[in-house]
PDB file of C-alpha atoms in Angstrom:
ATOM      1  CA  GLU A 293    -152.821-119.101-230.252  1.00  0.00           C
ATOM      2  CA  GLU A 294    -154.984-118.180-234.047  1.00  0.00           C
ATOM      3  CA  CYS A 295    -157.502-121.023-234.907  1.00  0.00           C
ATOM      4  CA  TYR A 296    -158.721-119.234-238.174  1.00  0.00           C
ATOM      5  CA  ILE A 297    -156.901-117.919-241.128  1.00  0.00           C
ATOM      6  CA  LYS A 298    -159.692-116.490-243.265  1.00  0.00           C
ATOM      7  CA  GLU A 299    -158.774-117.267-247.866  1.00  0.00           C
ATOM      8  CA  ASN A 300    -160.369-115.212-249.943  1.00  0.00           C
ATOM      9  CA  GLU A 301    -163.584-114.317-247.514  1.00  0.00           C
ATOM     10  CA  CYS A 302    -163.625-118.243-246.205  1.00  0.00           C
ATOM     11  CA  PHE A 303    -162.528-119.365-242.910  1.00  0.00           C
ATOM     12  CA  TYR A 304    -160.091-122.452-242.213  1.00  0.00           C
ATOM     13  CA  GLU A 305    -159.107-124.262-239.361  1.00  0.00           C
ATOM     14  CA  ARG A 306    -155.249-123.797-238.864  1.00  0.00           C
ATOM     15  CA  GLY A 307    -154.825-126.617-236.987  1.00  0.00           C
ATOM     16  CA  ASN A 308    -153.308-126.975-233.593  1.00  0.00           C
ATOM     17  CA  TRP A 309    -150.392-124.481-233.396  1.00  0.00           C
ATOM     18  CA  ASN A 310    -149.337-124.266-229.392  1.00  0.00           C
ATOM     19  CA  ARG A 311    -146.122-125.082-230.001  1.00  0.00           C
ATOM     20  CA  CYS A 312    -144.886-122.697-232.600  1.00  0.00           C
ATOM     21  CA  TYR A 313    -145.580-119.024-231.590  1.00  0.00           C
ATOM     22  CA  THR A 314    -145.133-115.659-231.211  1.00  0.00           C
ATOM     23  CA  GLU A 315    -143.874-114.569-227.664  1.00  0.00           C
ATOM     24  CA  THR A 316    -142.731-111.249-225.798  1.00  0.00           C
ATOM     25  CA  TYR A 317    -140.268-109.744-223.196  1.00  0.00           C
ATOM     26  CA  ASP A 318    -139.057-106.568-222.068  1.00  0.00           C
ATOM     27  CA  SER A 319    -135.819-105.954-222.957  1.00  0.00           C
ATOM     28  CA  GLY A 320    -133.635-104.607-221.029  1.00  0.00           C
ATOM     29  CA  LEU A 321    -131.192-103.717-224.076  1.00  0.00           C
ATOM     30  CA  PHE A 322    -134.030-101.650-225.774  1.00  0.00           C
ATOM     31  CA  ASN A 323    -135.655-100.804-223.330  1.00  0.00           C
ATOM     32  CA  LYS A 324    -138.545-101.584-224.589  1.00  0.00           C
ATOM     33  CA  GLU A 325    -140.736-105.509-225.482  1.00  0.00           C
ATOM     34  CA  LEU A 326    -139.411-107.037-228.388  1.00  0.00           C
ATOM     35  CA  LYS A 327    -141.198-110.167-229.765  1.00  0.00           C
ATOM     36  CA  TYR A 328    -139.153-114.145-230.632  1.00  0.00           C
ATOM     37  CA  SER A 329    -140.119-116.344-232.730  1.00  0.00           C
ATOM     38  CA  ILE A 330    -140.391-120.243-231.634  1.00  0.00           C
ATOM     39  CA  TYR A 331    -140.858-123.869-232.168  1.00  0.00           C
ATOM     40  CA  LEU A 332    -140.756-126.708-230.281  1.00  0.00           C
ATOM     41  CA  PRO A 333    -141.045-130.396-230.481  1.00  0.00           C
ATOM     42  CA  PRO A 334    -143.242-132.700-230.661  1.00  0.00           C
ATOM     43  CA  SER A 335    -142.581-134.659-227.618  1.00  0.00           C
ATOM     44  CA  TYR A 336    -142.364-130.991-225.986  1.00  0.00           C
ATOM     45  CA  TYR A 337    -145.288-131.457-223.517  1.00  0.00           C
ATOM     46  CA  GLU A 338    -145.678-135.218-223.419  1.00  0.00           C
ATOM     47  CA  ASN A 339    -141.942-135.678-221.723  1.00  0.00           C
ATOM     48  CA  THR A 340    -141.292-132.929-219.186  1.00  0.00           C
ATOM     49  CA  GLU A 341    -138.447-134.323-218.157  1.00  0.00           C
ATOM     50  CA  LYS A 342    -136.091-134.098-221.656  1.00  0.00           C
ATOM     51  CA  SER A 343    -134.756-131.959-222.415  1.00  0.00           C
ATOM     52  CA  TYR A 344    -133.358-130.885-226.037  1.00  0.00           C
ATOM     53  CA  PRO A 345    -131.021-129.454-228.576  1.00  0.00           C
ATOM     54  CA  THR A 346    -132.064-125.754-229.659  1.00  0.00           C
ATOM     55  CA  VAL A 347    -130.640-124.068-232.762  1.00  0.00           C
ATOM     56  CA  TYR A 348    -131.514-120.574-233.259  1.00  0.00           C
ATOM     57  CA  LEU A 349    -132.393-119.085-236.747  1.00  0.00           C
ATOM     58  CA  LEU A 350    -131.990-115.631-237.709  1.00  0.00           C
ATOM     59  CA  HIS A 351    -134.044-113.563-240.040  1.00  0.00           C
ATOM     60  CA  GLY A 352    -133.194-111.680-242.856  1.00  0.00           C
ATOM     61  CA  ILE A 353    -133.270-108.456-244.638  1.00  0.00           C
ATOM     62  CA  ASN A 354    -136.312-106.117-244.061  1.00  0.00           C
ATOM     63  CA  SER A 355    -138.142-109.651-242.412  1.00  0.00           C
ATOM     64  CA  SER A 356    -138.573-111.265-239.338  1.00  0.00           C
ATOM     65  CA  SER A 357    -139.360-114.557-237.513  1.00  0.00           C
ATOM     66  CA  GLU A 358    -142.608-114.534-238.497  1.00  0.00           C
ATOM     67  CA  SER A 359    -141.990-115.008-242.195  1.00  0.00           C
ATOM     68  CA  PHE A 360    -141.154-118.278-241.349  1.00  0.00           C
ATOM     69  CA  VAL A 361    -143.703-119.079-238.133  1.00  0.00           C
ATOM     70  CA  LYS A 362    -146.297-117.749-241.273  1.00  0.00           C
ATOM     71  CA  VAL A 363    -144.804-117.792-244.753  1.00  0.00           C
ATOM     72  CA  ASP A 364    -142.703-120.513-244.754  1.00  0.00           C
ATOM     73  CA  GLY A 365    -145.178-123.282-242.468  1.00  0.00           C
ATOM     74  CA  ILE A 366    -141.469-123.998-240.251  1.00  0.00           C
ATOM     75  CA  ALA A 367    -143.914-125.795-238.346  1.00  0.00           C
ATOM     76  CA  SER A 368    -144.924-128.428-240.532  1.00  0.00           C
ATOM     77  CA  PHE A 369    -141.019-128.719-242.164  1.00  0.00           C
ATOM     78  CA  MET A 370    -139.793-129.375-238.678  1.00  0.00           C
ATOM     79  CA  ASP A 371    -142.254-131.927-237.428  1.00  0.00           C
ATOM     80  CA  GLN A 372    -142.395-133.972-241.187  1.00  0.00           C
ATOM     81  CA  TYR A 373    -138.247-134.027-241.113  1.00  0.00           C
ATOM     82  CA  ILE A 374    -138.724-135.099-236.494  1.00  0.00           C
ATOM     83  CA  GLU A 375    -141.223-137.629-237.663  1.00  0.00           C
ATOM     84  CA  SER A 376    -139.486-139.486-240.563  1.00  0.00           C
ATOM     85  CA  GLY A 377    -136.395-139.929-237.977  1.00  0.00           C
ATOM     86  CA  GLU A 378    -134.123-137.367-240.726  1.00  0.00           C
ATOM     87  CA  ILE A 379    -133.637-135.247-237.664  1.00  0.00           C
ATOM     88  CA  THR A 380    -134.003-135.169-234.126  1.00  0.00           C
ATOM     89  CA  GLU A 381    -135.937-133.247-231.987  1.00  0.00           C
ATOM     90  CA  MET A 382    -134.916-129.964-231.056  1.00  0.00           C
ATOM     91  CA  ILE A 383    -135.945-126.257-229.898  1.00  0.00           C
ATOM     92  CA  VAL A 384    -136.111-123.989-233.740  1.00  0.00           C
ATOM     93  CA  VAL A 385    -135.857-120.817-231.721  1.00  0.00           C
ATOM     94  CA  MET A 386    -136.463-117.408-234.922  1.00  0.00           C
ATOM     95  CA  PRO A 387    -135.604-113.738-232.546  1.00  0.00           C
ATOM     96  CA  ASP A 388    -136.848-111.285-234.391  1.00  0.00           C
ATOM     97  CA  SER A 389    -133.434-109.025-234.395  1.00  0.00           C
ATOM     98  CA  GLY A 390    -133.061-105.459-236.114  1.00  0.00           C
ATOM     99  CA  LYS A 391    -134.835-105.486-240.109  1.00  0.00           C
ATOM    100  CA  ASN A 392    -131.006-103.962-241.378  1.00  0.00           C
ATOM    101  CA  SER A 393    -129.115-105.126-238.288  1.00  0.00           C
ATOM    102  CA  PHE A 394    -126.017-107.080-240.007  1.00  0.00           C
ATOM    103  CA  TYR A 395    -126.329-108.441-235.677  1.00  0.00           C
ATOM    104  CA  ARG A 396    -123.922-106.222-235.006  1.00  0.00           C
ATOM    105  CA  ASP A 397    -122.962-104.358-232.128  1.00  0.00           C
ATOM    106  CA  THR A 398    -123.436-100.400-232.094  1.00  0.00           C
ATOM    107  CA  ALA A 399    -124.351 -97.302-230.767  1.00  0.00           C
ATOM    108  CA  TYR A 400    -127.629 -97.055-230.843  1.00  0.00           C
ATOM    109  CA  ASP A 401    -129.924 -94.159-232.168  1.00  0.00           C
ATOM    110  CA  GLU A 402    -133.762 -94.320-231.607  1.00  0.00           C
ATOM    111  CA  LYS A 403    -134.499 -92.759-235.625  1.00  0.00           C
ATOM    112  CA  ASN A 404    -133.186 -95.297-236.105  1.00  0.00           C
ATOM    113  CA  PRO A 405    -134.019 -98.802-234.508  1.00  0.00           C
ATOM    114  CA  ASP A 406    -134.309-101.300-237.195  1.00  0.00           C
ATOM    115  CA  SER A 407    -130.551-100.260-238.287  1.00  0.00           C
ATOM    116  CA  THR A 408    -128.390-100.050-234.625  1.00  0.00           C
ATOM    117  CA  GLY A 409    -128.616-100.950-231.051  1.00  0.00           C
ATOM    118  CA  PRO A 410    -126.898-103.867-229.829  1.00  0.00           C
ATOM    119  CA  TRP A 411    -128.022-106.626-231.986  1.00  0.00           C
ATOM    120  CA  GLN A 412    -125.317-109.248-231.163  1.00  0.00           C
ATOM    121  CA  THR A 413    -124.850-109.091-227.660  1.00  0.00           C
ATOM    122  CA  HIS A 414    -129.178-109.610-228.619  1.00  0.00           C
ATOM    123  CA  ILE A 415    -128.642-112.839-229.906  1.00  0.00           C
ATOM    124  CA  THR A 416    -125.242-113.822-227.855  1.00  0.00           C
ATOM    125  CA  THR A 417    -126.900-113.300-223.906  1.00  0.00           C
ATOM    126  CA  GLU A 418    -130.443-111.952-223.928  1.00  0.00           C
ATOM    127  CA  ILE A 419    -132.088-113.555-226.459  1.00  0.00           C
ATOM    128  CA  ARG A 420    -129.940-117.074-225.227  1.00  0.00           C
ATOM    129  CA  ASN A 421    -130.693-116.206-221.329  1.00  0.00           C
ATOM    130  CA  GLU A 422    -134.353-115.588-222.446  1.00  0.00           C
ATOM    131  CA  VAL A 423    -135.610-119.036-224.040  1.00  0.00           C
ATOM    132  CA  GLU A 424    -133.118-120.977-221.706  1.00  0.00           C
ATOM    133  CA  LYS A 425    -134.706-119.541-218.030  1.00  0.00           C
ATOM    134  CA  ASN A 426    -138.452-120.646-219.523  1.00  0.00           C
ATOM    135  CA  TYR A 427    -137.903-123.286-221.604  1.00  0.00           C
ATOM    136  CA  ARG A 428    -136.078-127.501-221.075  1.00  0.00           C
ATOM    137  CA  VAL A 429    -132.789-126.733-223.012  1.00  0.00           C
ATOM    138  CA  LEU A 430    -129.326-128.031-223.361  1.00  0.00           C
ATOM    139  CA  ALA A 431    -127.545-125.044-222.470  1.00  0.00           C
ATOM    140  CA  ASP A 432    -124.726-126.071-223.406  1.00  0.00           C
ATOM    141  CA  ALA A 433    -122.268-125.402-226.603  1.00  0.00           C
ATOM    142  CA  LYS A 434    -122.326-128.808-228.016  1.00  0.00           C
ATOM    143  CA  PHE A 435    -126.021-128.586-228.548  1.00  0.00           C
ATOM    144  CA  ARG A 436    -127.037-125.314-229.724  1.00  0.00           C
ATOM    145  CA  GLY A 437    -126.484-124.372-233.104  1.00  0.00           C
ATOM    146  CA  LEU A 438    -126.780-120.988-234.602  1.00  0.00           C
ATOM    147  CA  THR A 439    -128.106-120.354-238.780  1.00  0.00           C
ATOM    148  CA  GLY A 440    -129.733-117.849-240.586  1.00  0.00           C
ATOM    149  CA  ILE A 441    -130.908-116.761-244.394  1.00  0.00           C
ATOM    150  CA  SER A 442    -129.425-113.482-246.157  1.00  0.00           C
ATOM    151  CA  MET A 443    -128.240-111.303-243.224  1.00  0.00           C
ATOM    152  CA  GLY A 444    -128.671-113.584-240.895  1.00  0.00           C
ATOM    153  CA  GLY A 445    -126.329-116.056-242.989  1.00  0.00           C
ATOM    154  CA  PHE A 446    -123.863-113.457-241.658  1.00  0.00           C
ATOM    155  CA  GLY A 447    -124.973-113.085-238.272  1.00  0.00           C
ATOM    156  CA  ALA A 448    -124.569-117.137-238.148  1.00  0.00           C
ATOM    157  CA  VAL A 449    -121.391-117.240-239.654  1.00  0.00           C
ATOM    158  CA  SER A 450    -119.899-113.830-237.176  1.00  0.00           C
ATOM    159  CA  ILE A 451    -121.148-114.740-234.153  1.00  0.00           C
ATOM    160  CA  GLY A 452    -120.914-118.180-234.292  1.00  0.00           C
ATOM    161  CA  THR A 453    -117.651-118.088-235.148  1.00  0.00           C
ATOM    162  CA  LEU A 454    -116.948-115.138-232.667  1.00  0.00           C
ATOM    163  CA  TYR A 455    -118.187-117.557-229.990  1.00  0.00           C
ATOM    164  CA  PRO A 456    -117.302-120.920-229.992  1.00  0.00           C
ATOM    165  CA  GLU A 457    -117.547-121.214-226.016  1.00  0.00           C
ATOM    166  CA  LEU A 458    -121.246-121.173-227.208  1.00  0.00           C
ATOM    167  CA  TYR A 459    -122.270-122.897-230.630  1.00  0.00           C
ATOM    168  CA  SER A 460    -121.194-125.792-232.030  1.00  0.00           C
ATOM    169  CA  SER A 461    -122.855-125.442-234.975  1.00  0.00           C
ATOM    170  CA  VAL A 462    -123.134-123.018-237.925  1.00  0.00           C
ATOM    171  CA  ALA A 463    -125.193-122.677-241.143  1.00  0.00           C
ATOM    172  CA  SER A 464    -125.685-120.359-243.539  1.00  0.00           C
ATOM    173  CA  HIS A 465    -127.798-120.069-246.153  1.00  0.00           C
ATOM    174  CA  MET A 466    -128.019-117.594-249.573  1.00  0.00           C
ATOM    175  CA  GLY A 467    -125.762-115.935-246.919  1.00  0.00           C
ATOM    176  CA  ALA A 468    -124.336-112.118-247.131  1.00  0.00           C
ATOM    177  CA  VAL A 469    -121.238-113.803-245.673  1.00  0.00           C
ATOM    178  CA  ASN A 470    -119.051-111.349-247.587  1.00  0.00           C
ATOM    179  CA  ASP A 471    -115.232-110.534-246.195  1.00  0.00           C
ATOM    180  CA  GLU A 472    -116.161-109.646-242.892  1.00  0.00           C
ATOM    181  CA  ALA A 473    -117.793-113.147-242.253  1.00  0.00           C
ATOM    182  CA  LEU A 474    -114.536-114.624-243.191  1.00  0.00           C
ATOM    183  CA  ALA A 475    -112.552-113.093-241.286  1.00  0.00           C
ATOM    184  CA  ASP A 476    -115.064-113.834-238.273  1.00  0.00           C
ATOM    185  CA  LEU A 477    -114.032-117.911-238.947  1.00  0.00           C
ATOM    186  CA  LYS A 478    -110.337-116.912-239.693  1.00  0.00           C
ATOM    187  CA  THR A 479    -110.065-116.732-236.174  1.00  0.00           C
ATOM    188  CA  LEU A 480    -110.738-120.116-234.790  1.00  0.00           C
ATOM    189  CA  THR A 481    -107.563-122.031-233.963  1.00  0.00           C
ATOM    190  CA  GLU A 482    -107.272-125.274-235.414  1.00  0.00           C
ATOM    191  CA  GLU A 483    -108.218-126.495-231.686  1.00  0.00           C
ATOM    192  CA  GLN A 484    -111.426-124.478-231.992  1.00  0.00           C
ATOM    193  CA  LEU A 485    -112.371-125.193-235.395  1.00  0.00           C
ATOM    194  CA  GLU A 486    -112.793-129.636-234.607  1.00  0.00           C
ATOM    195  CA  GLY A 487    -115.184-128.523-232.236  1.00  0.00           C
ATOM    196  CA  TYR A 488    -117.481-126.930-235.081  1.00  0.00           C
ATOM    197  CA  ASP A 489    -120.181-128.478-237.726  1.00  0.00           C
ATOM    198  CA  PHE A 490    -120.709-126.058-240.471  1.00  0.00           C
ATOM    199  CA  TYR A 491    -122.629-126.056-243.324  1.00  0.00           C
ATOM    200  CA  PHE A 492    -123.239-122.960-246.595  1.00  0.00           C
ATOM    201  CA  ASP A 493    -125.229-123.082-249.163  1.00  0.00           C
ATOM    202  CA  CYS A 494    -126.218-120.206-252.218  1.00  0.00           C
ATOM    203  CA  GLY A 495    -127.770-119.707-255.187  1.00  0.00           C
ATOM    204  CA  LEU A 496    -125.937-119.521-258.650  1.00  0.00           C
ATOM    205  CA  GLN A 497    -128.566-117.128-259.761  1.00  0.00           C
ATOM    206  CA  ASP A 498    -128.794-115.017-256.914  1.00  0.00           C
ATOM    207  CA  THR A 499    -129.180-111.622-257.264  1.00  0.00           C
ATOM    208  CA  MET A 500    -129.216-110.032-254.076  1.00  0.00           C
ATOM    209  CA  VAL A 501    -126.405-111.231-252.300  1.00  0.00           C
ATOM    210  CA  ASP A 502    -122.972-112.475-253.936  1.00  0.00           C
ATOM    211  CA  TYR A 503    -122.414-116.786-253.886  1.00  0.00           C
ATOM    212  CA  GLN A 504    -118.878-115.793-254.715  1.00  0.00           C
ATOM    213  CA  TRP A 505    -119.195-114.833-250.530  1.00  0.00           C
ATOM    214  CA  THR A 506    -120.425-118.644-250.053  1.00  0.00           C
ATOM    215  CA  VAL A 507    -117.584-119.975-252.396  1.00  0.00           C
ATOM    216  CA  ASN A 508    -114.679-117.884-251.070  1.00  0.00           C
ATOM    217  CA  ILE A 509    -115.294-119.513-247.456  1.00  0.00           C
ATOM    218  CA  HIS A 510    -116.154-122.588-249.467  1.00  0.00           C
ATOM    219  CA  ASN A 511    -112.617-122.478-250.287  1.00  0.00           C
ATOM    220  CA  TYR A 512    -110.868-121.494-247.370  1.00  0.00           C
ATOM    221  CA  LEU A 513    -112.504-124.911-245.134  1.00  0.00           C
ATOM    222  CA  ASP A 514    -110.899-127.289-247.864  1.00  0.00           C
ATOM    223  CA  SER A 515    -107.537-125.317-247.321  1.00  0.00           C
ATOM    224  CA  ILE A 516    -107.411-126.432-243.662  1.00  0.00           C
ATOM    225  CA  GLY A 517    -109.241-129.894-244.268  1.00  0.00           C
ATOM    226  CA  LYS A 518    -111.933-128.703-242.469  1.00  0.00           C
ATOM    227  CA  GLU A 519    -115.058-130.718-243.485  1.00  0.00           C
ATOM    228  CA  HIS A 520    -118.353-129.734-244.220  1.00  0.00           C
ATOM    229  CA  GLY A 521    -121.590-129.181-246.020  1.00  0.00           C
ATOM    230  CA  TYR A 522    -121.736-127.131-249.039  1.00  0.00           C
ATOM    231  CA  ASP A 523    -124.284-126.771-252.229  1.00  0.00           C
ATOM    232  CA  LEU A 524    -124.113-124.135-254.302  1.00  0.00           C
ATOM    233  CA  ARG A 525    -127.154-124.953-257.076  1.00  0.00           C
ATOM    234  CA  ASP A 526    -129.415-124.153-259.376  1.00  0.00           C
ATOM    235  CA  GLY A 527    -132.312-121.306-257.134  1.00  0.00           C
ATOM    236  CA  GLY A 528    -132.634-116.867-255.985  1.00  0.00           C
ATOM    237  CA  HIS A 529    -132.745-115.427-253.503  1.00  0.00           C
ATOM    238  CA  ASN A 530    -136.192-116.976-251.652  1.00  0.00           C
ATOM    239  CA  SER A 531    -137.449-119.636-248.498  1.00  0.00           C
ATOM    240  CA  ALA A 532    -138.165-121.718-251.887  1.00  0.00           C
ATOM    241  CA  PHE A 533    -134.774-122.067-252.039  1.00  0.00           C
ATOM    242  CA  TYR A 534    -133.467-121.866-247.968  1.00  0.00           C
ATOM    243  CA  MET A 535    -136.000-124.480-246.983  1.00  0.00           C
ATOM    244  CA  ALA A 536    -135.436-126.700-248.987  1.00  0.00           C
TER     245      ALA A 536
END
């Protein structure tokens, strides 16, 4: 637990961070220690009989889970919206999943560890098992969501739709949701689609991803009559856009 932060040669209390922190574990997939960050809801330590829904939040290219914690202040954001009653209590898991992996399963190259390896299996199996073993989660697809930003938006759509037995909620923020992600979405049957909630957004001034990719997914879901959340609005490729 980090108790202080130094700014301009002055130290300030960070407050109580014991519900949002970075954890390490021994990865059998990669044969090394890996990290993930986790947010626990306000009642987690008080109501020890309660289990919670889980959202897996996937980071963007050349980033990590700590950007959500230290830059975006995900803990304060979640606490605020839970306290207001706008969202329910949940656990948010933020894996560190290769800086350029696009959450695919590929042959591992030790010379290029951030781009290669079984990163899809890392999300669907290893991290999920690690979390469900160590935290009180509702281990059912109905209570398990997958979301992400940029590269993580691609990972959320691709993995989330290829494994309908694991996820029932998929969201992409300013996602790199190209034709491959759309093709994965199209593998879902009409019956499987009924079990999903979807949300997609992108900024009109985004210069990192093509917002037309998000429009294409929206148009497809519209064409088959699948209700979904969709927001194409002014904004760039940054924290201010996706935190909104």
